[in-house]
Every structure is written in C-alpha cells, then in structure tokens.
C-alpha cells in the first residue's frame, strides 16, 4: 500500500515561484515511478514531471522544461516539484501519483496511487 500526501500549494503572482512536496509512505523494497500531474478547470489530467523513487533520470512535459524541476529529498521522504516563472495557465490542482514497477509513464491511467491534490492559483 502506498499513501501520498501533497502540500505547498497556494496563491502566487505570475512570474513567482512555488515548491510542492509529495510525502510517500511505502515499503523500502518498493519499485516505484513518482509523477506530478495537474488538472486545470475544464481540462483533463495532464502530465507534468516524473522520476523514480530510487532516483536517477527525470522526465518533463515539453511545456514544463526550463521552469519546473522534480527532485527527491531522501531525508524527508518526499518528491518535490519546484515551479518557477509561473504563468496564469499553470493554475490547476496538482496531484502526486505513484506507479508500481520500474517503467516510466506519462499516462495518468497507468499510475496506481494518488494523493488528494493541492491547489495552485497564479494571478495576473
């Protein structure tokens, strides 16, 4: 069983920064891919970034490259998403997901566990 809890959302002006965290409760032997997704008003859930719980390579949606950074904090047992140069179109509920196994995926339907989401609102 994997439990995920997101935090760090809030209201920020365009051009500002925000850091989201996803705390994971999982067996130490688990093989997981951790992903960040978002869902804006009237839109489908969209891939943002992903990496393996064990570390290594990171993956980003093309529109996020250069602005968002996914990272793993071993001391705090979290996967984080640093968001810089925020735009109004980044406004969405951001979700942390976990996919069982070592294979990377940007498809939300292939993730097995989800957190409750955290709201990010970017004002103009």
CSV table of C-alpha atoms in Angstrom, one decimal:
chain,number,residue,atom,x,y,z
A,1,UNK,CA,0.0,0.0,0.0
A,2,UNK,CA,1.3,3.5,-1.0
A,3,UNK,CA,-0.1,6.6,0.6
A,4,UNK,CA,0.7,10.0,-0.8
A,5,UNK,CA,0.1,13.5,0.6
A,6,UNK,CA,0.8,16.7,-1.3
A,7,UNK,CA,1.4,20.1,0.2
A,8,UNK,CA,2.8,23.5,-0.7
A,9,UNK,CA,0.0,24.9,-3.0
A,10,UNK,CA,-1.3,28.4,-2.7
A,11,UNK,CA,-1.8,31.7,-4.4
A,12,UNK,CA,1.1,33.3,-6.2
A,13,UNK,CA,1.5,36.2,-8.7
A,14,UNK,CA,2.6,35.5,-12.3
A,15,UNK,CA,6.4,35.3,-12.5
A,16,UNK,CA,6.6,34.0,-9.0
A,17,UNK,CA,7.7,30.6,-7.6
A,18,UNK,CA,6.2,27.8,-5.6
A,19,UNK,CA,7.5,24.5,-4.2
A,20,UNK,CA,5.2,21.5,-3.9
A,21,UNK,CA,6.0,18.4,-1.9
A,22,UNK,CA,4.7,14.8,-2.0
A,23,UNK,CA,5.3,12.7,1.1
A,24,UNK,CA,5.2,9.0,0.4
A,25,UNK,CA,4.6,6.1,2.8
A,26,UNK,CA,5.8,3.0,1.0
A,27,UNK,CA,7.8,-0.2,1.8
A,28,UNK,CA,11.5,0.3,1.3
A,29,UNK,CA,11.7,-2.5,-1.2
A,30,UNK,CA,9.0,-1.0,-3.5
A,31,UNK,CA,9.9,-0.2,-7.1
A,32,UNK,CA,8.0,3.0,-8.0
A,33,UNK,CA,7.8,5.7,-10.5
A,34,UNK,CA,6.7,9.0,-9.0
A,35,UNK,CA,4.8,11.5,-11.1
A,36,UNK,CA,3.4,15.0,-10.8
A,37,UNK,CA,0.2,15.7,-12.8
A,38,UNK,CA,-2.2,18.7,-12.9
A,39,UNK,CA,-5.8,19.3,-13.8
A,40,UNK,CA,-7.0,22.8,-14.6
A,41,UNK,CA,-10.6,24.0,-14.9
A,42,UNK,CA,-12.4,22.1,-17.6
A,43,UNK,CA,-9.3,20.1,-18.6
A,44,UNK,CA,-8.1,16.5,-18.4
A,45,UNK,CA,-5.4,15.5,-16.1
A,46,UNK,CA,-2.0,16.5,-17.6
A,47,UNK,CA,1.5,15.1,-17.1
A,48,UNK,CA,4.0,17.5,-15.5
A,49,UNK,CA,7.1,15.6,-14.5
A,50,UNK,CA,8.3,12.2,-13.2
A,51,UNK,CA,11.2,10.3,-11.7
A,52,UNK,CA,11.9,7.0,-10.0
A,53,UNK,CA,11.7,6.8,-6.2
A,54,UNK,CA,15.2,5.4,-6.2
A,55,UNK,CA,16.4,8.4,-8.1
A,56,UNK,CA,18.1,8.8,-11.4
A,57,UNK,CA,16.7,10.2,-14.6
A,58,UNK,CA,13.9,12.8,-14.6
A,59,UNK,CA,11.2,13.4,-17.2
A,60,UNK,CA,9.2,16.5,-18.1
A,61,UNK,CA,6.4,17.6,-20.3
A,62,UNK,CA,7.8,19.8,-23.1
A,63,UNK,CA,5.9,22.8,-21.8
A,64,UNK,CA,7.4,22.5,-18.3
A,65,UNK,CA,11.1,22.2,-19.3
A,66,UNK,CA,13.2,25.0,-18.0
A,67,UNK,CA,10.6,26.2,-15.5
A,68,UNK,CA,9.8,23.1,-13.3
A,69,UNK,CA,12.2,20.8,-11.6
A,70,UNK,CA,11.3,17.4,-9.9
A,71,UNK,CA,13.6,16.1,-7.2
A,72,UNK,CA,13.8,13.6,-4.4
A,73,UNK,CA,14.5,14.5,-0.8
A,74,UNK,CA,15.7,11.3,0.9
A,75,UNK,CA,15.9,12.9,4.3
A,76,UNK,CA,12.2,14.0,4.3
A,77,UNK,CA,10.9,11.0,2.3
A,78,UNK,CA,9.4,13.3,-0.4
A,79,UNK,CA,9.3,14.0,-4.1
A,80,UNK,CA,9.2,17.8,-4.7
A,81,UNK,CA,8.3,20.0,-7.6
A,82,UNK,CA,9.9,23.4,-7.8
A,83,UNK,CA,7.9,25.7,-10.0
A,84,UNK,CA,9.5,28.9,-11.3
A,85,UNK,CA,8.3,31.7,-13.7
A,86,UNK,CA,4.7,30.7,-13.0
A,87,UNK,CA,2.0,31.7,-15.5
A,88,UNK,CA,-1.7,32.0,-15.2
A,89,UNK,CA,-2.2,28.9,-17.3
A,90,UNK,CA,-0.3,26.9,-14.6
A,91,UNK,CA,-3.4,27.4,-12.4
A,92,UNK,CA,-4.6,23.8,-11.5
A,93,UNK,CA,-4.9,21.2,-8.9
A,94,UNK,CA,-1.6,19.4,-8.7
A,95,UNK,CA,-1.5,15.7,-7.9
A,96,UNK,CA,1.2,13.3,-6.9
A,97,UNK,CA,1.0,9.8,-8.3
A,98,UNK,CA,2.9,6.5,-7.9
A,99,UNK,CA,3.2,3.8,-10.5
A,100,UNK,CA,4.3,0.3,-9.3
A,101,UNK,CA,7.3,-1.0,-11.2
A,102,UNK,CA,10.4,0.5,-12.8
A,103,UNK,CA,8.8,1.6,-16.1
A,104,UNK,CA,8.3,5.3,-16.7
A,105,UNK,CA,4.9,6.5,-17.9
A,106,UNK,CA,3.4,9.9,-18.6
A,107,UNK,CA,-0.1,8.4,-18.8
A,108,UNK,CA,-2.1,9.1,-15.6
A,109,UNK,CA,-4.2,6.0,-16.3
A,110,UNK,CA,-1.1,3.9,-15.7
A,111,UNK,CA,-0.5,5.2,-12.2
A,112,UNK,CA,-1.7,3.1,-9.3
A,113,UNK,CA,-1.9,5.5,-6.3
A,114,UNK,CA,-2.8,9.2,-5.9
A,115,UNK,CA,-2.7,11.9,-3.4
A,116,UNK,CA,-5.6,14.2,-2.7
A,117,UNK,CA,-4.2,17.1,-4.7
A,118,UNK,CA,-3.1,20.7,-3.8
A,119,UNK,CA,-4.4,23.8,-5.4
A,120,UNK,CA,-2.1,26.2,-7.2
A,121,UNK,CA,-3.5,29.5,-8.3
A,122,UNK,CA,-1.5,32.0,-10.3
A,123,UNK,CA,-2.8,35.6,-10.6
A,124,UNK,CA,-2.0,38.1,-13.2
